[in-house]
Short mmCIF file of C-alpha atoms in Angstrom, two decimals:
data_model
loop_
_atom_site.label_atom_id
_atom_site.label_comp_id
_atom_site.label_asym_id
_atom_site.label_seq_id
_atom_site.Cartn_x
_atom_site.Cartn_y
_atom_site.Cartn_z
CA MET A 426 70.77 112.80 -27.84
CA THR A 427 73.97 111.12 -25.98
CA LYS A 428 73.65 110.89 -22.01
CA ARG A 429 76.04 113.86 -21.71
CA ALA A 430 73.65 116.09 -23.73
CA ALA A 431 70.78 114.95 -21.40
CA THR A 432 73.05 115.71 -18.29
CA VAL A 433 74.02 119.35 -19.79
CA ALA A 434 70.02 119.93 -19.89
CA ILE A 435 69.79 118.94 -16.56
CA LEU A 436 72.59 121.50 -15.54
CA LEU A 437 70.65 124.34 -17.26
CA LEU A 438 67.10 123.42 -16.29
CA CYS A 439 67.76 122.24 -12.20
CA GLY A 440 70.61 124.16 -11.37
CA LEU A 441 71.49 125.09 -8.18
CA PRO A 442 69.41 128.10 -6.05
CA GLN A 443 70.94 131.24 -6.94
CA PRO A 444 72.41 133.28 -3.88
CA GLY A 445 69.29 134.31 -1.96
CA ALA A 446 67.02 132.19 -3.38
CA ALA A 447 64.24 130.35 -1.29
CA GLY A 448 65.24 126.72 -0.47
CA PRO A 449 62.44 124.27 0.35
CA ALA A 450 60.01 125.56 2.99
CA GLY A 451 59.83 123.70 6.26
CA THR A 452 56.35 122.90 7.68
CA LEU A 453 56.22 125.79 10.28
CA ASP A 454 56.94 128.05 7.24
CA ARG A 455 54.21 126.19 5.18
CA LEU A 456 51.51 126.96 8.11
CA VAL A 457 52.85 130.66 8.93
CA GLU A 458 52.53 131.14 5.17
CA GLU A 459 49.11 129.58 5.00
CA LEU A 460 47.73 131.87 7.51
CA ASP A 461 49.41 135.15 5.88
CA LEU A 462 47.59 134.03 3.10
CA ARG A 463 44.53 134.13 4.58
CA LEU A 464 45.27 137.62 6.18
CA ASP A 465 45.25 138.83 2.64
CA SER A 466 41.64 139.09 2.25
CA ALA A 467 41.54 140.50 5.59
CA PHE A 468 43.78 143.26 4.81
CA ARG A 469 42.43 144.05 1.56
CA GLY A 470 41.37 147.52 0.80
CA ARG A 471 43.03 148.82 4.31
CA ALA A 472 46.15 150.84 4.26
CA LEU A 473 48.40 149.50 6.66
CA SER A 474 50.98 152.44 6.87
CA GLY A 475 49.05 154.02 9.27
CA ASP A 476 48.25 151.41 11.61
CA ASP A 477 50.15 149.66 14.65
CA LEU A 478 49.49 145.75 14.88
CA ALA A 479 49.84 144.10 18.06
CA LEU A 480 50.41 140.21 18.21
CA ALA A 481 48.98 138.03 20.77
CA LEU A 482 50.06 134.09 20.09
CA ARG A 483 49.11 131.69 22.95
CA ARG A 484 50.25 128.24 23.93
CA GLY A 485 47.10 125.98 23.23
CA GLN A 486 46.71 122.17 23.72
CA GLU A 487 49.75 119.81 23.02
CA ALA A 488 51.97 122.81 21.87
CA SER A 489 55.31 123.44 23.42
CA LEU A 490 56.69 126.75 24.47
CA GLU A 491 59.49 126.22 21.95
CA LEU A 492 57.41 125.64 19.25
CA VAL A 493 55.10 128.46 20.02
CA ASP A 494 58.18 130.70 20.11
CA VAL A 495 59.48 129.41 16.70
CA VAL A 496 56.07 130.14 15.14
CA ARG A 497 55.99 133.52 16.86
CA LYS A 498 59.19 134.69 15.15
CA LEU A 499 57.98 133.63 11.70
CA LEU A 500 54.80 135.52 12.12
CA LEU A 501 56.39 138.51 13.44
CA GLY A 502 58.83 138.54 10.06
CA ARG A 503 55.87 138.11 7.73
CA LEU A 504 53.88 140.72 9.56
CA GLN A 505 56.41 143.26 9.44
CA ARG A 506 56.52 142.66 5.68
CA ARG A 507 53.04 143.89 5.08
CA GLY A 508 54.07 147.75 5.72
CA ALA A 509 52.31 148.22 8.87
CA ARG A 510 53.37 151.34 10.79
CA SER A 511 54.46 148.98 13.79
CA VAL A 512 54.15 145.45 14.48
CA ALA A 513 54.64 144.47 18.05
CA GLU A 514 53.75 141.48 20.87
CA ILE A 515 51.41 141.94 23.63
CA PRO A 516 51.09 139.84 26.82
CA VAL A 517 48.48 136.97 26.32
CA THR A 518 47.11 137.07 29.75
CA GLY A 519 43.37 137.71 30.67
CA SER A 520 40.20 137.12 28.04
CA PHE A 521 40.38 138.10 24.56
CA ASP A 522 38.21 141.04 25.33
CA GLU A 523 40.71 142.63 27.97
CA ARG A 524 43.79 141.60 25.40
CA ARG A 525 41.52 143.82 22.66
CA THR A 526 41.29 146.55 25.33
CA ARG A 527 44.74 146.60 26.41
CA ALA A 528 45.95 146.72 22.73
CA GLY A 529 43.72 149.75 22.12
CA ALA A 530 45.04 151.43 25.36
CA GLU A 531 48.65 151.14 24.23
CA GLY A 532 47.80 152.77 21.17
CA PHE A 533 47.35 149.45 18.45
CA GLU A 534 44.75 150.30 16.02
CA LEU A 535 44.80 146.27 15.09
CA LEU A 536 45.14 143.27 17.46
CA LEU A 537 45.86 139.59 15.85
CA ASP A 538 44.84 137.38 18.54
CA LEU A 539 45.99 133.55 17.80
CA GLU A 540 46.49 130.11 19.49
CA LEU A 541 48.46 127.28 18.32
CA THR A 542 47.51 123.85 19.25
CA ALA A 543 48.24 120.36 18.03
CA VAL A 544 45.01 118.16 17.79
CA GLU A 545 44.57 114.67 16.33
CA GLY A 546 47.64 114.88 14.36
CA TYR A 547 47.30 118.69 13.17
CA LEU A 548 49.07 121.79 13.93
CA HIS A 549 46.35 124.48 13.93
CA LEU A 550 46.88 128.10 14.15
CA ARG A 551 43.69 130.23 14.65
CA GLY A 552 42.09 133.03 15.80
CA LEU A 553 41.12 136.76 15.34
CA LEU A 554 42.02 140.12 13.41
CA VAL A 555 40.16 143.00 14.85
CA PRO A 556 40.08 146.51 14.98
CA THR A 557 40.90 147.42 19.03
CA ASP A 558 37.80 150.37 18.49
CA ARG A 559 35.05 147.80 17.89
CA SER A 560 32.86 145.94 20.04
CA LEU A 561 33.34 142.17 19.39
CA TRP A 562 29.88 141.37 20.67
CA ARG A 563 28.29 144.04 18.22
CA ASP A 564 30.48 143.09 15.13
CA ALA A 565 29.73 139.27 15.60
CA VAL A 566 25.99 140.09 15.61
CA GLN A 567 25.71 142.53 13.18
CA PRO A 568 29.26 142.55 11.67
CA GLN A 569 30.63 145.82 9.78
CA ARG A 570 32.84 145.40 6.75
CA GLY A 571 36.45 144.78 8.03
CA ALA A 572 35.40 144.83 11.53
CA LEU A 573 35.83 140.96 12.21
CA HIS A 574 37.98 138.43 10.68
CA HIS A 575 38.53 134.74 11.65
CA VAL A 576 41.81 133.33 10.26
CA HIS A 577 42.65 129.45 10.55
CA ALA A 578 45.79 127.68 9.10
CA ARG A 579 47.02 124.21 9.62
CA VAL A 580 49.77 121.51 9.00
CA ARG A 581 49.96 117.99 9.51
CA VAL A 582 52.42 117.09 12.30
CA ASP A 583 55.28 115.41 10.90
CA ALA A 584 59.16 115.07 11.66
CA GLU A 585 60.00 118.83 12.04
CA ILE A 586 57.03 119.38 14.25
CA ARG A 587 57.16 115.83 16.32
CA GLY A 588 60.97 117.20 17.18
CA TYR A 589 59.25 120.01 18.96
CA LEU A 590 56.64 117.95 20.57
CA GLY A 591 59.06 115.16 21.41
CA SER A 592 57.26 112.58 19.54
CA LEU A 593 59.55 111.21 16.57
CA GLY A 594 58.35 108.13 14.75
CA SER A 595 60.01 104.60 15.43
CA GLY A 596 61.50 104.13 12.06
CA SER A 597 59.18 101.02 11.39
CA ALA A 598 56.40 99.90 9.42
CA THR A 599 53.30 97.49 9.78
CA PHE A 600 50.58 97.80 7.31
CA SER A 601 47.12 95.90 6.89
CA PRO A 602 46.07 96.19 3.16
CA ARG A 603 42.15 96.87 2.61
CA GLU A 604 41.11 96.32 -1.22
CA TYR A 605 38.49 98.42 -2.58
CA PRO A 606 37.04 97.92 -6.25
CA LEU A 607 37.33 100.83 -8.68
CA GLY A 608 36.06 99.89 -11.86
CA ARG A 609 37.22 98.38 -15.40
CA ALA A 610 39.97 100.70 -16.52
CA ARG A 611 43.84 100.99 -15.96
CA VAL A 612 44.68 103.74 -13.41
CA VAL A 613 47.56 105.48 -14.66
CA ALA A 614 48.56 108.07 -11.61
CA LEU A 615 47.20 108.63 -8.15
CA ALA A 616 47.43 112.06 -6.03
CA VAL A 617 45.71 112.94 -2.71
CA ALA A 618 44.89 116.77 -2.39
CA ASP A 619 42.36 119.16 -0.90
CA LEU A 620 40.41 119.84 -3.82
CA GLU A 621 37.44 121.59 -2.00
CA GLY A 622 39.37 123.81 0.20
CA ASP A 623 37.65 122.21 3.63
CA GLY A 624 40.62 120.77 4.92
CA ARG A 625 39.67 117.36 3.92
CA ASN A 626 41.66 115.39 1.13
CA GLU A 627 40.44 113.63 -1.64
CA LEU A 628 41.96 110.89 -3.83
CA VAL A 629 42.41 111.21 -7.67
CA ALA A 630 42.65 108.23 -9.79
CA LEU A 631 43.59 109.29 -13.24
CA GLU A 632 42.95 106.94 -16.48
CA PRO A 633 43.57 107.04 -19.89
CA HIS A 634 40.33 109.39 -20.78
CA ARG A 635 38.94 110.12 -17.35
CA ALA A 636 39.64 111.48 -13.53
CA HIS A 637 38.03 110.04 -10.39
CA VAL A 638 37.75 112.13 -7.38
CA LEU A 639 37.18 109.96 -4.36
CA ARG A 640 36.41 110.67 -0.97
CA PHE A 641 37.52 108.11 1.64
CA ARG A 642 34.96 107.11 4.40
CA GLY A 643 36.83 104.58 6.64
CA ARG A 644 38.39 101.22 6.70
CA SER A 645 34.75 99.59 6.45
CA ALA A 646 32.88 102.25 4.12
CA GLY A 647 35.82 102.27 1.63
CA PHE A 648 35.82 105.20 -1.22
CA ALA A 649 32.80 107.37 -2.09
CA PRO A 650 32.61 108.83 -5.58
CA LEU A 651 32.44 112.60 -5.52
CA ASN A 652 33.45 113.18 -9.55
CA LEU A 653 33.97 111.53 -12.49
CA THR A 654 35.39 113.70 -15.31
CA PRO A 655 36.21 112.87 -18.95
CA LEU A 656 39.33 114.45 -19.96
CA ALA A 657 39.06 116.92 -22.48
CA PRO A 658 40.14 116.17 -26.43
CA PRO A 659 41.92 116.65 -28.97
CA TRP A 660 43.49 113.35 -28.48
CA ALA A 661 46.97 112.15 -29.55
CA GLN A 662 47.61 110.25 -32.88
CA LEU A 663 50.31 108.47 -31.65
CA TRP A 664 49.70 106.05 -28.47
CA PRO A 665 51.99 103.97 -26.91
CA ARG A 666 51.38 100.29 -26.02
CA ARG A 667 51.04 100.75 -22.23
CA PRO A 668 49.05 103.95 -21.11
CA MET A 669 50.82 106.38 -19.36
CA GLY A 670 50.14 109.39 -17.72
CA SER A 671 51.26 111.95 -15.12
CA LEU A 672 49.36 113.81 -12.01
CA VAL A 673 50.76 116.54 -10.22
CA VAL A 674 48.94 118.74 -7.40
CA ALA A 675 49.55 122.41 -6.92
CA ASP A 676 48.04 125.28 -5.31
CA LEU A 677 48.70 127.45 -8.17
CA ASP A 678 46.51 130.56 -7.43
CA ARG A 679 46.78 130.35 -3.49
CA ASN A 680 43.27 130.01 -2.89
CA ASN A 681 43.83 126.90 -0.38
CA LYS A 682 42.02 124.55 -3.04
CA ALA A 683 44.70 122.14 -5.12
CA GLU A 684 44.88 122.34 -8.78
CA LEU A 685 45.51 119.09 -11.12
CA LEU A 686 47.80 119.05 -13.80
CA ILE A 687 47.43 116.44 -16.02
CA ARG A 688 48.17 114.52 -18.84
CA THR A 689 47.75 111.07 -20.27
CA SER A 690 49.29 109.42 -23.55
CA GLU A 691 45.89 109.61 -25.13
CA MET A 692 45.89 113.48 -24.84
CA GLU A 693 47.51 115.86 -27.25
CA GLN A 694 48.29 118.06 -24.49
CA GLY A 695 48.03 118.51 -20.79
CA ALA A 696 46.02 120.73 -18.92
CA VAL A 697 45.36 122.21 -15.45
CA TYR A 698 42.12 121.35 -13.84
CA ARG A 699 39.97 122.93 -11.06
CA LEU A 700 37.06 121.78 -9.08
CA ASP A 701 34.42 123.73 -9.91
CA GLY A 702 31.20 123.12 -7.53
CA LYS A 703 31.45 119.18 -8.11
CA GLN A 704 32.96 119.05 -11.85
CA LEU A 705 36.65 119.21 -12.72
CA ALA A 706 36.95 121.90 -15.28
CA PRO A 707 40.47 122.70 -17.28
CA SER A 708 41.63 126.23 -16.99
CA SER A 709 44.66 126.30 -18.70
CA GLN A 710 46.92 124.00 -21.10
CA LEU A 711 50.51 122.72 -20.35
CA ALA A 712 52.98 122.22 -22.84
CA GLY A 713 54.12 118.74 -21.68
CA TYR A 714 53.72 115.88 -18.95
CA PRO A 715 54.20 117.62 -15.65
CA LEU A 716 56.56 115.73 -13.68
CA ALA A 717 56.86 118.18 -10.40
CA VAL A 718 56.06 121.75 -9.00
CA GLN A 719 57.95 123.37 -6.00
CA GLY A 720 56.14 126.23 -4.23
CA SER A 721 52.73 127.67 -4.49
CA GLY A 722 51.13 130.77 -6.67
CA LYS A 723 53.47 133.27 -8.65
CA GLN A 724 56.61 131.40 -7.23
CA ALA A 725 55.46 127.84 -8.06
CA LEU A 726 58.08 126.13 -10.17
CA GLN A 727 57.20 123.56 -12.73
CA LEU A 728 59.24 120.98 -14.42
CA LEU A 729 57.27 119.60 -17.66
CA CYS A 730 58.80 116.82 -20.16
CA GLN A 731 57.70 115.27 -23.26
CA ALA A 732 57.34 111.44 -23.90
CA VAL A 733 59.54 109.32 -26.34
CA ALA A 734 57.45 109.03 -29.47
CA GLY A 735 55.13 105.97 -29.34
CA GLN A 736 56.42 104.38 -26.31
CA ASP A 737 55.87 105.00 -22.40
CA LEU A 738 58.97 106.72 -21.15
CA PHE A 739 59.86 110.60 -20.69
CA ASP A 740 62.71 111.92 -22.56
CA ALA A 741 65.27 113.63 -20.49
CA GLY A 742 66.26 115.81 -23.16
CA THR A 743 62.94 117.76 -23.34
CA LEU A 744 62.91 118.73 -19.68
CA ALA A 745 61.18 121.98 -19.39
CA GLY A 746 61.08 124.48 -16.56
CA THR A 747 63.24 125.04 -13.39
CA LEU A 748 63.54 123.12 -10.25
CA LYS A 749 65.75 124.11 -7.12
CA ILE A 750 67.57 120.41 -6.80
CA GLY A 751 70.77 120.84 -8.11
CA PRO A 752 72.65 119.27 -10.88
CA HIS A 753 71.84 115.89 -11.68
CA THR A 754 72.77 113.18 -14.38
CA LEU A 755 69.48 111.93 -15.21
CA PRO A 756 69.01 108.85 -17.83
CA GLN A 757 68.09 109.53 -21.43
CA ALA A 758 64.72 107.46 -20.93
CA PHE A 759 62.95 107.24 -17.58
CA TYR A 760 59.32 105.81 -16.55
CA GLY A 761 58.74 108.43 -14.09
CA LEU A 762 59.83 111.07 -11.53
CA SER A 763 59.07 111.74 -7.99
CA MET A 764 60.26 114.43 -5.69
CA ALA A 765 59.82 114.82 -1.76
CA SER A 766 61.09 116.90 1.10
CA THR A 767 61.99 115.84 4.57
CA SER A 768 62.47 117.92 7.66
CA ARG A 769 63.67 118.09 11.24
CA ARG A 770 63.47 120.42 14.15
CA SER A 771 65.41 123.51 13.21
CA LYS A 772 67.31 121.90 10.22
CA GLN A 773 66.71 122.70 6.61
CA PRO A 774 64.36 120.43 4.57
CA ALA A 775 66.53 118.08 2.43
CA THR A 776 64.89 117.38 -1.12
CA TYR A 777 65.11 114.18 -2.49
CA LEU A 778 64.63 113.37 -6.29
CA ALA A 779 64.02 109.64 -7.86
CA VAL A 780 63.48 108.17 -11.28
CA VAL A 781 63.08 104.95 -12.73
CA ASP A 782 65.09 104.41 -15.86
CA ASP A 783 64.07 102.04 -18.89
CA ARG A 784 66.10 99.04 -17.53
CA GLY A 785 64.40 99.22 -14.14
CA LYS A 786 66.67 100.81 -12.11
CA LEU A 787 65.82 103.23 -9.40
CA GLN A 788 68.30 106.28 -8.84
CA LEU A 789 67.72 108.60 -5.73
CA TYR A 790 69.14 111.77 -5.74
CA LEU A 791 69.82 114.28 -2.59
CA GLU A 792 69.73 118.01 -3.43
CA GLY A 793 73.18 119.19 -4.31
CA LYS A 794 74.63 116.10 -5.00
CA ALA A 795 75.63 115.09 -8.62
CA ASP A 796 75.60 111.23 -8.09
CA PRO A 797 72.68 109.15 -6.93
CA VAL A 798 72.93 108.47 -3.28
CA VAL A 799 70.83 104.94 -3.60
CA VAL A 800 70.20 102.80 -6.60
CA ILE A 801 67.77 100.19 -6.36
CA ASP A 802 67.56 97.37 -8.94
CA ARG A 803 64.57 95.47 -10.25
CA VAL A 804 61.69 97.80 -9.83
CA GLY A 805 58.67 98.48 -11.64
CA VAL A 806 57.34 101.88 -13.16
CA ALA A 807 55.04 102.67 -10.06
CA PHE A 808 57.16 104.28 -7.06
CA ASP A 809 56.72 107.07 -4.72
CA LEU A 810 58.64 109.13 -1.85
CA LEU A 811 57.68 110.04 1.21
CA ASP A 812 58.12 110.20 5.04
CA LEU A 813 56.38 107.38 5.92
CA ASP A 814 56.80 107.38 9.71
CA ASP A 815 57.46 111.05 10.41
CA ASP A 816 61.01 110.40 11.51
CA GLY A 817 62.91 112.87 9.14
CA ALA A 818 64.21 110.16 6.92
CA ILE A 819 62.68 109.31 3.54
CA GLU A 820 60.96 105.89 2.41
CA VAL A 821 61.25 104.59 -1.14
CA VAL A 822 58.34 102.81 -2.10
CA THR A 823 58.61 100.34 -4.92
CA THR A 824 56.86 97.77 -7.17
CA GLY A 825 58.00 94.63 -8.51
CA GLY A 826 60.12 94.51 -11.86
CA GLU A 827 58.85 91.19 -13.01
CA ASP A 828 57.25 90.57 -16.30
CA PRO A 829 53.90 91.84 -15.94
CA GLY A 830 52.52 88.96 -17.55
CA ALA A 831 53.13 87.00 -14.50
CA GLY A 832 50.21 88.77 -13.04
CA LYS A 833 51.74 88.71 -9.51
CA ASP A 834 53.37 92.18 -8.03
CA ARG A 835 54.39 93.23 -4.37
CA ILE A 836 55.12 96.72 -2.96
CA VAL A 837 58.15 96.95 -0.93
CA ILE A 838 59.22 100.14 1.25
CA TYR A 839 62.84 101.14 2.02
CA ARG A 840 64.27 103.60 4.64
CA ILE A 841 67.02 105.63 3.26
CA ASP A 842 69.04 106.42 6.69
CA PRO A 843 71.28 109.63 6.23
CA GLY A 844 74.83 108.83 4.96
CA THR A 845 74.14 105.17 3.75
CA VAL A 846 74.21 104.05 0.17
CA VAL A 847 72.28 100.54 1.22
CA PRO A 848 68.57 101.01 1.80
CA ARG A 849 66.84 99.01 4.44
CA THR A 850 63.63 97.23 3.75
CA LEU A 851 60.88 98.20 6.33
CA TRP A 852 58.04 96.09 4.76
CA ARG A 853 57.38 93.92 1.98
CA SER A 854 53.83 92.78 0.97
CA ALA A 855 52.85 89.26 -0.23
CA ASN A 856 52.25 88.67 -3.78
CA LEU A 857 49.35 90.90 -5.20
CA GLU A 858 46.57 89.47 -7.21
CA GLY A 859 47.40 91.89 -10.41
CA LEU A 860 49.83 94.63 -11.55
CA VAL A 861 50.34 97.84 -9.51
CA THR A 862 49.76 100.89 -11.88
CA ALA A 863 50.26 103.67 -9.67
CA LEU A 864 51.10 104.55 -6.24
CA GLY A 865 50.20 107.81 -4.02
CA HIS A 866 49.96 108.76 -0.33
CA GLY A 867 48.41 111.48 1.91
CA ASP A 868 46.00 111.42 5.01
CA LEU A 869 42.91 110.41 3.59
CA ASP A 870 40.96 109.74 6.63
CA GLY A 871 42.08 112.82 8.75
CA ASP A 872 43.65 111.16 11.74
CA GLY A 873 47.40 113.14 10.75
CA ARG A 874 48.83 109.69 9.70
CA LEU A 875 49.70 108.96 5.87
CA GLU A 876 48.01 106.40 4.21
CA LEU A 877 49.68 104.50 1.08
CA VAL A 878 47.56 103.90 -1.70
CA ALA A 879 48.11 101.56 -4.97
CA ALA A 880 46.07 100.99 -7.93
CA LEU A 881 46.16 97.34 -8.60
CA LEU A 882 45.27 96.15 -12.24
CA GLN A 883 43.71 92.30 -12.10
CA GLU A 884 44.00 89.89 -15.03
CA ASN A 885 40.26 90.35 -15.77
CA GLY A 886 40.61 93.99 -16.51
CA ARG A 887 39.11 95.55 -13.69
CA SER A 888 41.12 97.63 -11.20
CA GLN A 889 41.13 98.15 -7.49
CA LEU A 890 42.46 100.43 -5.21
CA VAL A 891 44.51 99.05 -2.16
CA VAL A 892 44.94 101.19 1.02
CA LEU A 893 47.75 100.52 3.03
CA ASN A 894 47.40 101.78 6.65
#
């Protein structure tokens, strides 16, 4: 297929959003969406058409008045779509019992009483949904069906929220790498996700034939293994010289537990894995390598691709799926694809897409722009996109593009300032004792700040996890 043909495929599969289609959700939208999901079970089996619903949203620790006002408007919009007879605010003064009594006296059948707080790097929206004709003490001691529901949602404090709190990042980065042994196998992909739904993230390290699930215990203790799952056969008949794989995290069933979309070059087809107890179990098959997912639940948009036969490259001509990312001229063959969205206060999130082609050239695209906004030469196959310092600008993390046989690699972090075509180097590691085979990021220790994680393959065939925080 020619380069022109590959371009046509992208135009068909990744076209611009249609009029009225929702763009990427901002951080506060995701917070309210998560709380709305929690309310699904609370309202289940109740006909809301005959109910009047009162909302009381209080400002808690570290939350600004403006932030509370934005969340209130988003909440009212969500609640009004649920079909209640009416939805209205009530004053937040007094105790909870006084607010419940006031709501009942004003004719409301239900009260959603919430508090917005910013604590230890996370924005929390939590509270109670109660009928106004109930006794809170009685229902807490001997609850009746539907009488008392605790609801809680949280998001990490990023650039969008920091804009309301007046604490944007500095646009600089300093790291202290720590190394932790993993075992004798090559890691082909890394991801950070909450697989258990307990608000704590796990690290998933994908190898050609198995997946590790690990919990970070801190800089001194390192990683504790939670699960080691062999991947399910059948195995592919043709393998590339260098193992490859893709690992994408998504909440496909909207239960606040992440699913893993997995495929390696040793697998004949991909699969969706879920954590069942302490075991990863495949639940459905994938028709290709998962490259990206936007959204969650039934609205989740997946992008899948096939590999070039016998090579460790993806074939752009086989892209299948839909993404709201605008038309791009992607290279015919590429080593990997990464997507990320950044947002600032009161601004629509900006979505970026990056690929590294078969010549070691990274091309970074911005939603709505047909041509790359930045091109970086001589990079390795492991790369990542994120807003590292939570200032609303994207950072590109790359590895070295030297001969893997040299046994040395390095990690470089570039900042992409808006409107510029020349990336600014934020941080460059010293030479590493091995080859970086995968990169990932997430809040591993629950402090609200992102950590970078690299998988390092040493000359002796053993792998290490390198955490940069």
